[in-house]
Short mmCIF file of C-alpha atoms in Angstrom, two decimals:
data_model
loop_
_atom_site.label_atom_id
_atom_site.label_comp_id
_atom_site.label_asym_id
_atom_site.label_seq_id
_atom_site.Cartn_x
_atom_site.Cartn_y
_atom_site.Cartn_z
CA MET A 1 1.74 11.05 -9.78
CA LYS A 2 3.84 7.91 -9.19
CA LYS A 3 1.60 4.95 -9.42
CA ILE A 4 2.39 1.85 -7.37
CA ALA A 5 0.64 -1.59 -7.68
CA VAL A 6 1.06 -3.44 -4.18
CA PHE A 7 1.02 -7.10 -5.68
CA ASN A 8 2.20 -10.66 -4.66
CA GLN A 9 0.66 -13.69 -6.10
CA LYS A 10 1.17 -15.30 -2.67
CA GLY A 11 -1.61 -14.63 -0.29
CA GLY A 12 -1.20 -14.00 3.37
CA VAL A 13 1.85 -11.77 3.15
CA GLY A 14 0.33 -8.68 4.64
CA LYS A 15 -0.11 -6.98 1.33
CA THR A 16 -3.07 -4.66 2.48
CA ALA A 17 -1.39 -3.77 5.71
CA VAL A 18 1.71 -2.70 3.88
CA ALA A 19 -0.34 -0.63 1.30
CA ILE A 20 -2.32 1.08 3.86
CA ASN A 21 0.33 1.82 6.46
CA VAL A 22 2.78 3.16 3.90
CA SER A 23 0.02 5.22 2.31
CA CYS A 24 -0.85 6.74 5.71
CA CYS A 25 2.77 7.26 6.78
CA MET A 26 3.45 9.20 3.51
CA ALA A 27 0.36 11.35 4.02
CA ASP A 28 1.12 11.83 7.66
CA TYR A 29 4.88 12.28 8.09
CA LEU A 30 5.89 13.31 4.64
CA LYS A 31 2.91 15.43 3.67
CA ARG A 32 2.35 13.81 0.38
CA ARG A 33 -0.87 13.73 -1.51
CA VAL A 34 -1.90 10.05 -1.65
CA LEU A 35 -4.59 8.07 -3.38
CA VAL A 36 -5.50 4.48 -2.39
CA ILE A 37 -7.36 2.31 -4.84
CA ASP A 38 -8.72 -0.95 -3.56
CA CYS A 39 -8.31 -3.36 -6.48
CA ASP A 40 -8.94 -6.66 -4.38
CA PRO A 41 -12.47 -8.10 -4.36
CA GLN A 42 -12.13 -8.95 -0.80
CA ALA A 43 -12.38 -5.21 -0.15
CA ASN A 44 -10.02 -5.27 3.01
CA ALA A 45 -8.35 -1.91 2.15
CA SER A 46 -11.89 -0.50 1.61
CA THR A 47 -13.29 -1.75 4.95
CA TYR A 48 -10.15 -0.79 6.93
CA LEU A 49 -9.98 2.82 5.62
CA MET A 50 -13.78 3.62 5.18
CA ALA A 51 -14.45 1.73 8.64
CA ASP A 52 -18.15 2.47 9.64
CA ASN A 53 -18.66 4.70 6.54
CA ILE A 54 -18.29 1.84 4.08
CA ASN A 55 -22.07 1.10 4.32
CA ASN A 56 -22.82 4.67 3.18
CA VAL A 57 -20.59 4.62 0.12
CA SER A 58 -22.63 5.35 -3.05
CA ASP A 59 -20.01 4.97 -5.61
CA THR A 60 -16.91 2.45 -5.88
CA ILE A 61 -14.18 1.56 -8.47
CA THR A 62 -16.60 -1.23 -9.34
CA ASP A 63 -19.18 1.17 -10.63
CA TYR A 64 -16.52 3.03 -12.69
CA ILE A 65 -15.21 -0.16 -14.29
CA ALA A 66 -18.80 -1.36 -14.99
CA GLY A 67 -19.35 1.84 -16.78
CA GLU A 68 -22.82 1.95 -15.61
CA LYS A 69 -22.77 5.81 -14.27
CA GLU A 70 -21.66 9.10 -15.87
CA GLU A 71 -20.92 10.82 -12.69
CA PHE A 72 -19.12 9.67 -9.67
CA SER A 73 -18.51 10.74 -6.14
CA LEU A 74 -14.87 9.32 -6.03
CA PRO A 75 -12.64 9.45 -4.47
CA TYR A 76 -13.61 9.75 -0.86
CA THR A 77 -11.35 11.58 1.71
CA VAL A 78 -10.59 9.75 4.89
CA SER A 79 -9.16 11.86 7.90
CA TYR A 80 -7.77 10.85 11.20
CA GLU A 81 -6.99 12.97 14.21
CA LYS A 82 -3.94 12.15 16.20
CA THR A 83 -2.34 13.75 19.27
CA VAL A 84 1.26 14.87 18.93
CA ARG A 85 3.57 15.68 22.05
CA LEU A 86 5.54 18.88 21.39
CA LYS A 87 9.30 19.38 22.07
CA ASP A 88 10.83 22.24 23.78
CA SER A 89 13.70 24.42 22.62
CA ALA A 90 16.15 21.75 23.44
CA GLY A 91 14.46 18.98 21.47
CA LYS A 92 12.96 17.38 24.57
CA ILE A 93 9.50 16.02 24.52
CA THR A 94 7.17 17.99 26.77
CA ASN A 95 3.57 17.28 28.20
CA ARG A 96 2.26 19.88 25.69
CA VAL A 97 0.19 18.25 22.97
CA GLN A 98 -1.17 19.37 19.63
CA LYS A 99 -3.97 17.86 17.49
CA ARG A 100 -2.88 16.95 13.92
CA LYS A 101 -4.91 15.67 11.04
CA CYS A 102 -3.72 12.93 8.54
CA SER A 103 -5.82 12.79 5.33
CA LEU A 104 -5.59 10.66 2.20
CA ASP A 105 -8.13 9.71 -0.62
CA VAL A 106 -9.63 6.46 -1.34
CA MET A 107 -11.52 4.58 -4.09
CA PRO A 108 -13.20 1.72 -2.39
CA ILE A 109 -14.36 -1.52 -4.17
CA ASN A 110 -17.27 -3.73 -3.43
CA GLN A 111 -17.54 -7.60 -4.26
CA ASP A 112 -19.87 -7.09 -7.19
CA ILE A 113 -16.52 -6.75 -9.15
CA ASN A 114 -16.44 -10.50 -9.37
CA LEU A 115 -19.49 -10.43 -11.55
CA ILE A 116 -17.91 -8.04 -14.06
CA ASP A 117 -15.97 -9.51 -17.09
CA ILE A 118 -13.01 -6.85 -17.50
CA GLU A 119 -12.06 -6.99 -21.00
CA GLU A 120 -10.15 -3.71 -21.33
CA ASN A 121 -6.73 -3.46 -19.65
CA THR A 122 -6.39 0.32 -19.69
CA ILE A 123 -9.42 1.41 -17.52
CA LEU A 124 -7.42 2.35 -14.48
CA LYS A 125 -4.71 3.92 -16.67
CA ASP A 126 -7.18 6.15 -18.40
CA LEU A 127 -8.61 7.20 -14.87
CA LEU A 128 -5.28 7.81 -13.35
CA ASP A 129 -4.01 9.83 -16.25
CA GLY A 130 -6.93 12.34 -15.68
CA LEU A 131 -5.76 12.61 -11.99
CA ASP A 132 -1.90 12.92 -12.59
CA ASN A 133 -1.65 16.47 -11.17
CA GLU A 134 -3.92 15.79 -8.12
CA TYR A 135 -1.65 13.40 -6.17
CA ASP A 136 1.99 12.61 -5.47
CA TYR A 137 1.38 8.85 -5.13
CA CYS A 138 -1.29 6.25 -5.89
CA PHE A 139 -1.20 2.99 -4.19
CA MET A 140 -3.27 0.17 -5.79
CA ASP A 141 -3.88 -2.76 -3.43
CA CYS A 142 -4.06 -5.81 -5.79
CA PRO A 143 -5.46 -9.27 -5.29
CA PRO A 144 -3.19 -12.17 -5.07
CA ASN A 145 -3.80 -13.33 -8.61
CA LEU A 146 -3.66 -12.14 -12.13
CA SER A 147 -7.21 -11.04 -12.43
CA GLY A 148 -8.55 -8.52 -14.97
CA LEU A 149 -8.26 -5.91 -12.14
CA THR A 150 -4.71 -6.85 -11.40
CA ILE A 151 -3.77 -6.56 -15.11
CA ASN A 152 -5.43 -3.26 -15.06
CA ALA A 153 -3.39 -1.95 -12.03
CA LEU A 154 -0.01 -3.38 -13.40
CA THR A 155 -0.89 -1.58 -16.85
CA ALA A 156 -1.38 1.80 -14.99
CA ALA A 157 1.51 1.42 -12.60
CA ASP A 158 4.92 2.87 -12.76
CA TYR A 159 6.14 0.54 -10.09
CA VAL A 160 5.37 -2.77 -8.38
CA LEU A 161 5.89 -3.04 -4.72
CA VAL A 162 6.16 -6.67 -3.57
CA PRO A 163 5.34 -7.40 0.22
CA THR A 164 6.68 -10.82 1.21
CA THR A 165 7.35 -12.81 4.31
CA PRO A 166 10.42 -14.86 5.21
CA THR A 167 8.97 -18.24 4.24
CA LYS A 168 9.53 -20.78 1.70
CA ASP A 169 6.23 -20.15 -0.28
CA ALA A 170 6.66 -16.53 -0.42
CA PHE A 171 10.26 -16.77 -1.41
CA ALA A 172 9.45 -19.14 -4.37
CA GLY A 173 6.79 -16.48 -5.49
CA TYR A 174 8.97 -13.67 -6.26
CA GLY A 175 10.09 -15.34 -9.56
CA LEU A 176 6.63 -15.42 -10.65
CA ILE A 177 6.31 -11.70 -10.17
CA LEU A 178 9.45 -11.00 -12.31
CA ASP A 179 8.06 -13.19 -14.98
CA VAL A 180 4.79 -11.15 -15.04
CA VAL A 181 6.49 -7.80 -15.10
CA GLN A 182 8.85 -9.03 -18.02
CA THR A 183 5.82 -10.24 -19.90
CA LEU A 184 3.93 -6.93 -19.72
CA LYS A 185 7.13 -5.20 -20.83
CA ASN A 186 7.80 -7.62 -23.72
CA ASN A 187 4.17 -7.49 -25.06
CA GLY A 188 4.09 -3.77 -24.96
CA THR A 189 1.32 -3.50 -22.12
CA ASN A 190 3.64 -1.47 -19.89
CA VAL A 191 7.12 -1.05 -21.08
CA ASN A 192 8.28 1.21 -18.48
CA LEU A 193 7.15 -1.08 -15.43
CA LYS A 194 9.64 -1.48 -12.60
CA ILE A 195 10.10 -3.30 -9.32
CA LEU A 196 10.04 -0.68 -6.61
CA GLY A 197 11.03 -2.81 -3.99
CA VAL A 198 10.66 -6.15 -2.06
CA VAL A 199 9.24 -5.41 1.43
CA LEU A 200 10.16 -8.28 4.10
CA ASN A 201 7.06 -8.25 6.26
CA ARG A 202 6.26 -9.94 9.73
CA VAL A 203 10.09 -10.42 10.41
CA ASN A 204 11.44 -11.90 13.55
CA LYS A 205 15.21 -11.60 13.42
CA GLY A 206 15.60 -13.86 16.40
CA ARG A 207 13.99 -16.80 14.64
CA ALA A 208 16.51 -18.79 12.61
CA VAL A 209 14.23 -19.66 9.68
CA ASP A 210 13.61 -15.88 9.35
CA LYS A 211 17.43 -15.15 9.13
CA PHE A 212 17.75 -17.86 6.43
CA PHE A 213 15.13 -16.65 4.17
CA ILE A 214 16.14 -12.99 4.61
CA GLU A 215 19.60 -14.11 3.43
CA ARG A 216 18.09 -16.05 0.44
CA THR A 217 15.95 -13.15 -0.39
CA LEU A 218 18.89 -10.67 -0.47
CA GLU A 219 20.91 -13.03 -2.53
CA GLN A 220 18.02 -13.44 -4.93
CA SER A 221 16.80 -9.97 -5.27
CA GLY A 222 19.77 -7.85 -4.28
CA LYS A 223 19.22 -4.07 -4.15
CA THR A 224 15.60 -4.41 -4.68
CA VAL A 225 15.10 -5.75 -1.21
CA CYS A 226 14.12 -2.63 0.83
CA ASN A 227 16.52 -1.91 3.77
CA THR A 228 13.65 -1.41 6.10
CA LYS A 229 12.01 -4.54 7.44
CA ILE A 230 8.73 -4.64 9.03
CA ARG A 231 8.88 -6.65 12.17
CA GLU A 232 6.25 -9.24 13.47
CA SER A 233 3.74 -7.64 15.74
CA SER A 234 0.16 -8.39 17.03
CA LEU A 235 -0.46 -4.48 16.87
CA VAL A 236 -0.89 -4.90 13.06
CA GLU A 237 -3.85 -6.97 13.48
CA GLN A 238 -5.11 -4.84 16.43
CA ALA A 239 -4.96 -1.65 14.23
CA ASN A 240 -6.89 -3.55 11.55
CA VAL A 241 -9.60 -4.53 13.99
CA TYR A 242 -9.88 -0.72 15.14
CA CYS A 243 -9.70 0.31 11.35
CA LYS A 244 -6.75 2.65 12.30
CA PRO A 245 -3.46 2.90 10.46
CA LEU A 246 -0.58 2.25 12.94
CA ASN A 247 0.89 5.95 12.78
CA ILE A 248 -2.62 6.81 14.40
CA TYR A 249 -3.33 3.86 16.53
CA LYS A 250 0.19 3.35 18.07
CA PRO A 251 2.75 5.68 16.64
CA ARG A 252 5.52 5.13 19.12
CA GLU A 253 5.55 1.35 18.79
CA ASN A 254 8.47 -0.06 16.91
CA VAL A 255 6.31 -1.68 14.05
CA SER A 256 4.94 1.84 13.55
CA LYS A 257 8.39 3.19 13.23
CA ASP A 258 9.13 0.44 10.61
CA PHE A 259 6.37 1.77 8.46
CA LYS A 260 7.46 5.25 8.80
CA GLU A 261 10.95 4.40 7.88
CA LEU A 262 9.72 2.25 4.87
CA ALA A 263 7.57 5.08 3.69
CA LYS A 264 10.55 7.42 3.74
CA GLU A 265 12.77 4.86 1.99
CA LEU A 266 10.34 4.34 -0.86
CA ASP A 267 9.75 8.15 -1.22
CA ILE A 268 13.58 8.54 -1.73
CA ARG A 269 13.67 5.71 -4.34
CA MET A 270 10.82 7.24 -6.30
CA ARG A 271 12.26 10.71 -6.37
CA ARG A 272 15.71 9.75 -7.55
#
């Protein structure tokens, strides 16, 4: 299992949207076995993926970290049904449709995590070591700060995926992430931690300022910048409101195709 911490110390860059939509595309289109762990006390990934079932959740990653229970009903499986138009022998799309399920597993969080003093850095690592053969990928949605839970995720991770936006503040924050990764390597916390990629999110290529910061990001980060860029779209927020990933909500729209291509690109990077 490859473990990916989705992290940026700059808030408002669409970190959760990237974590969820890449995870769902990998499960749907690439048929990967995917686990999502919500490490952000805001619980946005939890409420997005669990939707109306969030109030029926009995166990969370918070309970596991607190160590107050011996048995857990984690993780939870989330399934979506989508309608797929079939193609004929010539490859043309027909009016025939097929129902298909997309499933992935989730470990939600609750806000009580803010009341817990997390002293150990290897809690998530120990948990995931026991699940190593169960999944192909684990995506950990981290808060925009270096909390104890973030350090746990970075200690457990093989890679850091950095969502960012073509803005001045987000551009300046990438250097801080490199410093964090290098510190964790130097002090022996996670000597194998790598940057998987920088994802440029909410991009409008027709906007001059976006072009400027895309060029600056490429100059600064080089090959770590993902070739696939996620375009700006109101559909991302709409999908959030309806608690559906874009591959289910609007699979034919351009922004949905962006996430599909990003999932494929990251899958290739991690399988080299």
